[in-house]
JSON list of C-alpha atoms in Angstrom, two decimals:
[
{"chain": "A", "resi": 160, "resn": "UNK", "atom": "CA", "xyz": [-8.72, -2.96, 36.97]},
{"chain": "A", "resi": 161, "resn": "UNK", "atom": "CA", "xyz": [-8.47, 0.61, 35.92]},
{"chain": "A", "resi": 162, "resn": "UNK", "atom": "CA", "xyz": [-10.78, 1.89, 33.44]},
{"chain": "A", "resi": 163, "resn": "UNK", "atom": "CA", "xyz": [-9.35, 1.96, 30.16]},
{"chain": "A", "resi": 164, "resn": "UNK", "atom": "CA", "xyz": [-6.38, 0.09, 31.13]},
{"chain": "A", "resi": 165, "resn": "UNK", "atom": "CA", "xyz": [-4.76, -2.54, 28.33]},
{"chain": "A", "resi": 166, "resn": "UNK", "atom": "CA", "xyz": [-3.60, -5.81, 29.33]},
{"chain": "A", "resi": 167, "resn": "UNK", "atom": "CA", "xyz": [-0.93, -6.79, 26.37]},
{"chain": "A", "resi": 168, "resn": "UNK", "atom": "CA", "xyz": [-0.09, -9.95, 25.71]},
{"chain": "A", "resi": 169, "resn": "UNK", "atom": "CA", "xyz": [3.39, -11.54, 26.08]},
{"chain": "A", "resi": 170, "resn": "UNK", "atom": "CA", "xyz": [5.79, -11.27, 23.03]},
{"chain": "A", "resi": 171, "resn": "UNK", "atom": "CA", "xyz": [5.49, -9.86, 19.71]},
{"chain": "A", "resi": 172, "resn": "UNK", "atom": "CA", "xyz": [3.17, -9.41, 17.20]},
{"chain": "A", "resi": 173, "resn": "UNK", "atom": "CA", "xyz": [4.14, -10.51, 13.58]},
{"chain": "A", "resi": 174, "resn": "UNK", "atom": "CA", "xyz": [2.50, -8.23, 11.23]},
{"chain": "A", "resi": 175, "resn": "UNK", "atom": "CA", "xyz": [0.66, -9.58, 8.33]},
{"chain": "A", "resi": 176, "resn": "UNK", "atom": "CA", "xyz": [2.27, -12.85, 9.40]},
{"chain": "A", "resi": 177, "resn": "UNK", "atom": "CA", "xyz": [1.74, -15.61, 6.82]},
{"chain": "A", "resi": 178, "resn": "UNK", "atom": "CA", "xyz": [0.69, -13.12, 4.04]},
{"chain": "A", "resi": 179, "resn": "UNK", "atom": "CA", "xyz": [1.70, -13.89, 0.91]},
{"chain": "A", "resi": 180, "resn": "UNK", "atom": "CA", "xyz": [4.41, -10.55, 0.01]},
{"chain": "A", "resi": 181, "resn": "UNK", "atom": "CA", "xyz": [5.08, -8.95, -3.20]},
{"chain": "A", "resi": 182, "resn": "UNK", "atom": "CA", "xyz": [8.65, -7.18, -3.55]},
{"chain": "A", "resi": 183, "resn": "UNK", "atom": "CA", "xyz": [8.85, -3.90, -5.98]},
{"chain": "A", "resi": 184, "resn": "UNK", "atom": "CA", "xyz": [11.51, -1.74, -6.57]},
{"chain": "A", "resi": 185, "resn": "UNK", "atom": "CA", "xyz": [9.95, 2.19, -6.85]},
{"chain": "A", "resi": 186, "resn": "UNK", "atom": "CA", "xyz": [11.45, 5.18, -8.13]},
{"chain": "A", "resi": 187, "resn": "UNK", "atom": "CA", "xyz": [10.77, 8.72, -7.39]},
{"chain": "A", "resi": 188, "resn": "UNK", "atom": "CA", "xyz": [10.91, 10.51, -10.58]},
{"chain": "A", "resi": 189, "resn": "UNK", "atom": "CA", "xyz": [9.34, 13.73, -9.54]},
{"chain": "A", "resi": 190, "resn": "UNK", "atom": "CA", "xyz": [10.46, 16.95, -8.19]},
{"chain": "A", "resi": 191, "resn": "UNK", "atom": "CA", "xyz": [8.58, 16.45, -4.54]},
{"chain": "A", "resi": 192, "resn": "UNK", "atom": "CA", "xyz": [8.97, 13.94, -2.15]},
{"chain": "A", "resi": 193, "resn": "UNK", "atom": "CA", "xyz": [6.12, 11.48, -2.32]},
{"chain": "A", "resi": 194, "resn": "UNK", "atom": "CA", "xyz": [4.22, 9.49, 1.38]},
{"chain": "A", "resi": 195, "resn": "UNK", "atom": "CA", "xyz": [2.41, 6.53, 1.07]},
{"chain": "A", "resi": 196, "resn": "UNK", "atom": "CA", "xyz": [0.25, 5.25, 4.41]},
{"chain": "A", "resi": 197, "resn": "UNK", "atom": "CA", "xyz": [-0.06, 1.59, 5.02]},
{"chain": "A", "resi": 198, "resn": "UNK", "atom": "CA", "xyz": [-3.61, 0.71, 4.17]},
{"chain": "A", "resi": 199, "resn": "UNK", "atom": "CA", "xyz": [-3.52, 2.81, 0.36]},
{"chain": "A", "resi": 200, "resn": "UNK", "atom": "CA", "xyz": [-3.74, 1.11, -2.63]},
{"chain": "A", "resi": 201, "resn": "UNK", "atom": "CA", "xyz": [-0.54, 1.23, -3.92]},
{"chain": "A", "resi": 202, "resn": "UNK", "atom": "CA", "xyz": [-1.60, 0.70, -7.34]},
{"chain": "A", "resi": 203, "resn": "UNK", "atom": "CA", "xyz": [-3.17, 3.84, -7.10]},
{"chain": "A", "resi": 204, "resn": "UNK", "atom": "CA", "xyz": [-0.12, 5.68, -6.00]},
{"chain": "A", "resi": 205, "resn": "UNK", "atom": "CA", "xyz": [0.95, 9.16, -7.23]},
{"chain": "A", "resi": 206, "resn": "UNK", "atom": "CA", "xyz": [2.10, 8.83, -10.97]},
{"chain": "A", "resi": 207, "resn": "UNK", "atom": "CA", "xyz": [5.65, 10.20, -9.90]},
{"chain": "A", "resi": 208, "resn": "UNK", "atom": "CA", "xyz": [6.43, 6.98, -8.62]},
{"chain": "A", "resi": 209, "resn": "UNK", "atom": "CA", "xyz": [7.81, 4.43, -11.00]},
{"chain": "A", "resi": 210, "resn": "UNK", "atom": "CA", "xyz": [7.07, 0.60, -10.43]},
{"chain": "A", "resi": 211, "resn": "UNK", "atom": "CA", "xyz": [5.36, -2.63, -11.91]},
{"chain": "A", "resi": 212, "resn": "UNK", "atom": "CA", "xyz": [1.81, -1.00, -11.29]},
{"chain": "A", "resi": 213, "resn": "UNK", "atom": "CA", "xyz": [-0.05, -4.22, -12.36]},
{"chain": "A", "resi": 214, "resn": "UNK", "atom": "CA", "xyz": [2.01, -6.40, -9.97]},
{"chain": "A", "resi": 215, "resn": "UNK", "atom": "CA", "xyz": [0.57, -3.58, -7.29]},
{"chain": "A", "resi": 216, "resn": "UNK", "atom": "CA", "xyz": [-2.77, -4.18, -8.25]},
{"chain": "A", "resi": 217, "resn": "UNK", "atom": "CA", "xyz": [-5.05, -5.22, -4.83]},
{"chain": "A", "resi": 218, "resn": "UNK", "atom": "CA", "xyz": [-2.07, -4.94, -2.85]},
{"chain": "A", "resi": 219, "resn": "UNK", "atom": "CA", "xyz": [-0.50, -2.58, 0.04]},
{"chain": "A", "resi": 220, "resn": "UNK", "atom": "CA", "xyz": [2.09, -1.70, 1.81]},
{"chain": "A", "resi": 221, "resn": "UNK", "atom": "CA", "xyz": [3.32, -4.40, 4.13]},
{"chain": "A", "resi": 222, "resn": "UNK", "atom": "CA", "xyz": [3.86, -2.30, 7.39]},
{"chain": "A", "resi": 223, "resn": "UNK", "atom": "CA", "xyz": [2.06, -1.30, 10.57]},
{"chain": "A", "resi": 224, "resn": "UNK", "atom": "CA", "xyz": [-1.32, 0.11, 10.22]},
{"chain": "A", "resi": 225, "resn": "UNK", "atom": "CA", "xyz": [-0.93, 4.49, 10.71]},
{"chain": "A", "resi": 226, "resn": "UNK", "atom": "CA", "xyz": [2.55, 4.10, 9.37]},
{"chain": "A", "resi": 227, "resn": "UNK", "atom": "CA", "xyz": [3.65, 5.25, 6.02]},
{"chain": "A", "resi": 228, "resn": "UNK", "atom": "CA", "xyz": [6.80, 4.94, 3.48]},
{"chain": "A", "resi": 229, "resn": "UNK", "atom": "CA", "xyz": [8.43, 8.21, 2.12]},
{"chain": "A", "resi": 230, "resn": "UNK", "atom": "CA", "xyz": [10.19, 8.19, -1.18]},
{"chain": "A", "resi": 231, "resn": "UNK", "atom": "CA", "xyz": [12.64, 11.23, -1.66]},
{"chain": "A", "resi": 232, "resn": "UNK", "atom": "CA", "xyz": [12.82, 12.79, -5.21]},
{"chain": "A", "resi": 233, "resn": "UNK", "atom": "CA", "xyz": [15.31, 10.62, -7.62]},
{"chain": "A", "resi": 234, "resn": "UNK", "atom": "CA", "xyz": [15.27, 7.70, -4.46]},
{"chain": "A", "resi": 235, "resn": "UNK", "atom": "CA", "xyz": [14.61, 4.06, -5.62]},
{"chain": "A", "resi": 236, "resn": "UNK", "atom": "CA", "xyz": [13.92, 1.64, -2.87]},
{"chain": "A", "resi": 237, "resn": "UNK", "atom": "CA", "xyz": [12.00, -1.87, -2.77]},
{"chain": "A", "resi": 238, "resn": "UNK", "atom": "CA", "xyz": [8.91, -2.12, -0.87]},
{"chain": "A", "resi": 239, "resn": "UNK", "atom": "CA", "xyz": [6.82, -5.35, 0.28]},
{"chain": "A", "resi": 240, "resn": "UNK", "atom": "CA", "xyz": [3.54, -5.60, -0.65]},
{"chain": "A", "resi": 241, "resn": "UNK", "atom": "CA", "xyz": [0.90, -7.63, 1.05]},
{"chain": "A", "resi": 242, "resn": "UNK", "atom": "CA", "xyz": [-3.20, -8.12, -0.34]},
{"chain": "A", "resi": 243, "resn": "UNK", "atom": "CA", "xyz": [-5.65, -5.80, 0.74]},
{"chain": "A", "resi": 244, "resn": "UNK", "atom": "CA", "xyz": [-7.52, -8.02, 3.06]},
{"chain": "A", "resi": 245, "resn": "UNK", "atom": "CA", "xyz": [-11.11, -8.12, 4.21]},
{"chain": "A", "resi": 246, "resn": "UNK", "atom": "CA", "xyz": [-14.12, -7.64, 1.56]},
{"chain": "A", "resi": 247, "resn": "UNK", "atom": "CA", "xyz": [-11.26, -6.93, -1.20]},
{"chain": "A", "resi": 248, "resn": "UNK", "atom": "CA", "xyz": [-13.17, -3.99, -2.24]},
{"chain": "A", "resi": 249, "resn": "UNK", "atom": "CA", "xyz": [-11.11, -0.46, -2.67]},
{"chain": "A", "resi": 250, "resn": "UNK", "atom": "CA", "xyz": [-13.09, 3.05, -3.40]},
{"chain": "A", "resi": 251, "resn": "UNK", "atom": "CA", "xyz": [-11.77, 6.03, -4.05]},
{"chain": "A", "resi": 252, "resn": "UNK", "atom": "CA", "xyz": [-7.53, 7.13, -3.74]},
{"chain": "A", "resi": 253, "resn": "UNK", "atom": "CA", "xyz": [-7.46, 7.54, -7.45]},
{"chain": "A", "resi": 254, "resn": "UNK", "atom": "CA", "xyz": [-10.65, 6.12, -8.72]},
{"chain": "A", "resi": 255, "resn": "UNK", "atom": "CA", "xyz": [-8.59, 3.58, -11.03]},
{"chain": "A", "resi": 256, "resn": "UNK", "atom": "CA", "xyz": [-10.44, 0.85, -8.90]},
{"chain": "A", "resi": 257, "resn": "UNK", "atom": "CA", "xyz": [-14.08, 1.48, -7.39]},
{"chain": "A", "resi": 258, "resn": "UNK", "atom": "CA", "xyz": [-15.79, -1.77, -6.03]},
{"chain": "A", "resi": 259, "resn": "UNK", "atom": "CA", "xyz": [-14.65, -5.50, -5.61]},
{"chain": "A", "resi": 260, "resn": "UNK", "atom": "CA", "xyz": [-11.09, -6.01, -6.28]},
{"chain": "A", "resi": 261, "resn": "UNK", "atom": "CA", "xyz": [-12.13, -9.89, -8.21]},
{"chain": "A", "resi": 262, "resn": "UNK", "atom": "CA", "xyz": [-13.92, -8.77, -11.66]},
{"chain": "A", "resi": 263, "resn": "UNK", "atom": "CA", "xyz": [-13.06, -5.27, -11.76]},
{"chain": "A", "resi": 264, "resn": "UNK", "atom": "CA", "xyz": [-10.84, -4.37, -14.64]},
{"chain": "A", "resi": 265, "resn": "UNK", "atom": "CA", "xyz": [-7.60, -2.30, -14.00]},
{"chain": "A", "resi": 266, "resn": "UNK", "atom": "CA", "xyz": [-8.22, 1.40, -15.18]},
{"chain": "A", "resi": 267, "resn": "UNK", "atom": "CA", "xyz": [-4.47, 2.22, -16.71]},
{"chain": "A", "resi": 268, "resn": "UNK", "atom": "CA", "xyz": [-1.69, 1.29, -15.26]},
{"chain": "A", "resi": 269, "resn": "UNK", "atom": "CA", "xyz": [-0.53, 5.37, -14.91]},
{"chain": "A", "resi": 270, "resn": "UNK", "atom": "CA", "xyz": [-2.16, 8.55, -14.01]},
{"chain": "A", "resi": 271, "resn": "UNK", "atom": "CA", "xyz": [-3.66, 11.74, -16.66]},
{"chain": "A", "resi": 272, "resn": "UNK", "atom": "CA", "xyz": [-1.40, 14.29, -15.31]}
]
Protein backbone atom coordinates (compact mmCIF):
# COMPACT_ATOMS: atom_id res chain seq x y z
CA UNK A 1 0.00 0.00 0.00
CA UNK A 2 1.13 3.42 -0.94
CA UNK A 3 0.51 6.18 1.34
CA UNK A 4 -2.40 8.07 0.43
CA UNK A 5 -3.46 5.70 -2.13
CA UNK A 6 -7.55 5.14 -2.65
CA UNK A 7 -8.92 1.84 -3.13
CA UNK A 8 -12.48 2.57 -5.03
CA UNK A 9 -15.00 0.39 -5.00
CA UNK A 10 -16.51 -1.45 -8.02
CA UNK A 11 -19.37 0.36 -9.94
CA UNK A 12 -21.09 3.50 -9.50
CA UNK A 13 -22.21 5.62 -7.02
CA UNK A 14 -25.92 6.84 -7.16
CA UNK A 15 -26.04 10.23 -5.79
CA UNK A 16 -28.60 11.11 -3.27
CA UNK A 17 -30.03 7.71 -4.20
CA UNK A 18 -33.48 7.14 -2.67
CA UNK A 19 -33.97 10.90 -1.85
CA UNK A 20 -37.12 12.08 -2.17
CA UNK A 21 -36.64 14.98 -5.44
CA UNK A 22 -38.42 18.11 -6.00
CA UNK A 23 -38.62 19.35 -9.79
CA UNK A 24 -38.71 23.39 -10.41
CA UNK A 25 -38.65 25.18 -13.40
CA UNK A 26 -36.24 28.62 -12.79
CA UNK A 27 -35.94 31.60 -14.75
CA UNK A 28 -33.18 34.01 -15.05
CA UNK A 29 -34.70 37.34 -15.14
CA UNK A 30 -31.66 39.42 -14.55
CA UNK A 31 -29.07 41.03 -16.59
CA UNK A 32 -26.01 38.63 -15.19
CA UNK A 33 -25.66 35.15 -15.32
CA UNK A 34 -26.45 33.62 -11.97
CA UNK A 35 -24.19 30.00 -10.22
CA UNK A 36 -25.63 28.04 -7.73
CA UNK A 37 -23.18 25.24 -5.83
CA UNK A 38 -24.69 22.00 -4.76
CA UNK A 39 -24.94 22.19 -1.02
CA UNK A 40 -26.77 26.14 -1.05
CA UNK A 41 -30.01 26.63 0.00
CA UNK A 42 -31.78 27.18 -2.91
CA UNK A 43 -34.48 28.93 -1.27
CA UNK A 44 -32.11 31.43 -0.54
CA UNK A 45 -31.00 31.91 -4.07
CA UNK A 46 -30.27 35.29 -5.75
CA UNK A 47 -33.69 37.16 -6.22
CA UNK A 48 -32.99 37.23 -10.12
CA UNK A 49 -34.00 33.83 -10.29
CA UNK A 50 -37.67 33.11 -10.66
CA UNK A 51 -39.20 29.82 -9.13
CA UNK A 52 -41.75 28.34 -6.50
CA UNK A 53 -39.42 29.62 -3.57
CA UNK A 54 -41.60 27.91 -0.86
CA UNK A 55 -41.49 24.54 -2.67
CA UNK A 56 -37.42 25.29 -2.34
CA UNK A 57 -37.65 25.75 1.15
CA UNK A 58 -34.97 23.10 3.08
CA UNK A 59 -34.04 21.81 -0.13
CA UNK A 60 -30.84 21.76 -2.62
CA UNK A 61 -29.63 21.12 -5.57
CA UNK A 62 -29.64 17.46 -6.45
CA UNK A 63 -26.04 17.10 -7.94
CA UNK A 64 -22.53 16.14 -6.92
CA UNK A 65 -21.13 17.82 -3.95
CA UNK A 66 -18.38 20.95 -5.44
CA UNK A 67 -20.54 21.09 -8.49
CA UNK A 68 -22.80 23.91 -9.34
CA UNK A 69 -25.78 24.87 -11.92
CA UNK A 70 -25.41 28.10 -14.06
CA UNK A 71 -28.46 29.90 -15.27
CA UNK A 72 -27.76 32.34 -18.27
CA UNK A 73 -29.70 35.69 -18.29
CA UNK A 74 -33.46 35.18 -19.83
CA UNK A 75 -32.62 30.97 -19.55
CA UNK A 76 -35.42 28.87 -17.88
CA UNK A 77 -34.46 25.36 -17.05
CA UNK A 78 -35.87 22.73 -14.39
CA UNK A 79 -33.72 21.70 -11.64
CA UNK A 80 -34.11 18.67 -9.03
CA UNK A 81 -34.12 19.38 -5.69
CA UNK A 82 -33.26 17.02 -2.91
CA UNK A 83 -33.57 17.91 1.34
CA UNK A 84 -30.79 19.33 2.99
CA UNK A 85 -29.74 16.37 4.98
CA UNK A 86 -27.97 15.97 8.28
CA UNK A 87 -28.99 18.26 11.44
CA UNK A 88 -31.49 20.20 8.93
CA UNK A 89 -30.15 23.35 10.22
CA UNK A 90 -29.02 26.17 7.46
CA UNK A 91 -27.10 29.60 8.63
CA UNK A 92 -26.27 32.21 6.75
CA UNK A 93 -26.49 32.45 2.38
CA UNK A 94 -29.18 35.01 2.75
CA UNK A 95 -30.16 34.98 6.33
CA UNK A 96 -33.94 34.16 5.29
CA UNK A 97 -33.33 30.91 7.41
CA UNK A 98 -30.86 30.88 10.54
CA UNK A 99 -31.18 27.66 12.75
CA UNK A 100 -33.26 24.34 12.49
CA UNK A 101 -35.00 23.98 9.28
CA UNK A 102 -38.43 22.18 11.48
CA UNK A 103 -40.04 25.34 13.44
CA UNK A 104 -38.36 28.08 11.79
CA UNK A 105 -40.68 30.30 9.87
CA UNK A 106 -39.84 31.20 6.17
CA UNK A 107 -38.51 34.91 6.06
CA UNK A 108 -40.22 36.09 2.49
CA UNK A 109 -40.33 34.20 -0.17
CA UNK A 110 -38.05 37.09 -2.31
CA UNK A 111 -35.12 39.22 -1.63
CA UNK A 112 -35.00 43.50 -0.56
CA UNK A 113 -33.10 44.46 -3.52
Amino acid sequence: MIPGEIFPAAGEIEVNAGRPVTLVTVANTGDRPVQVGSHYHFFETNAALSFDRPAAYGKRLDIPAGTAVRFEPGQSREVALVPVAGGETIYGFNQKVMGKLKGTAMKGTGHAG
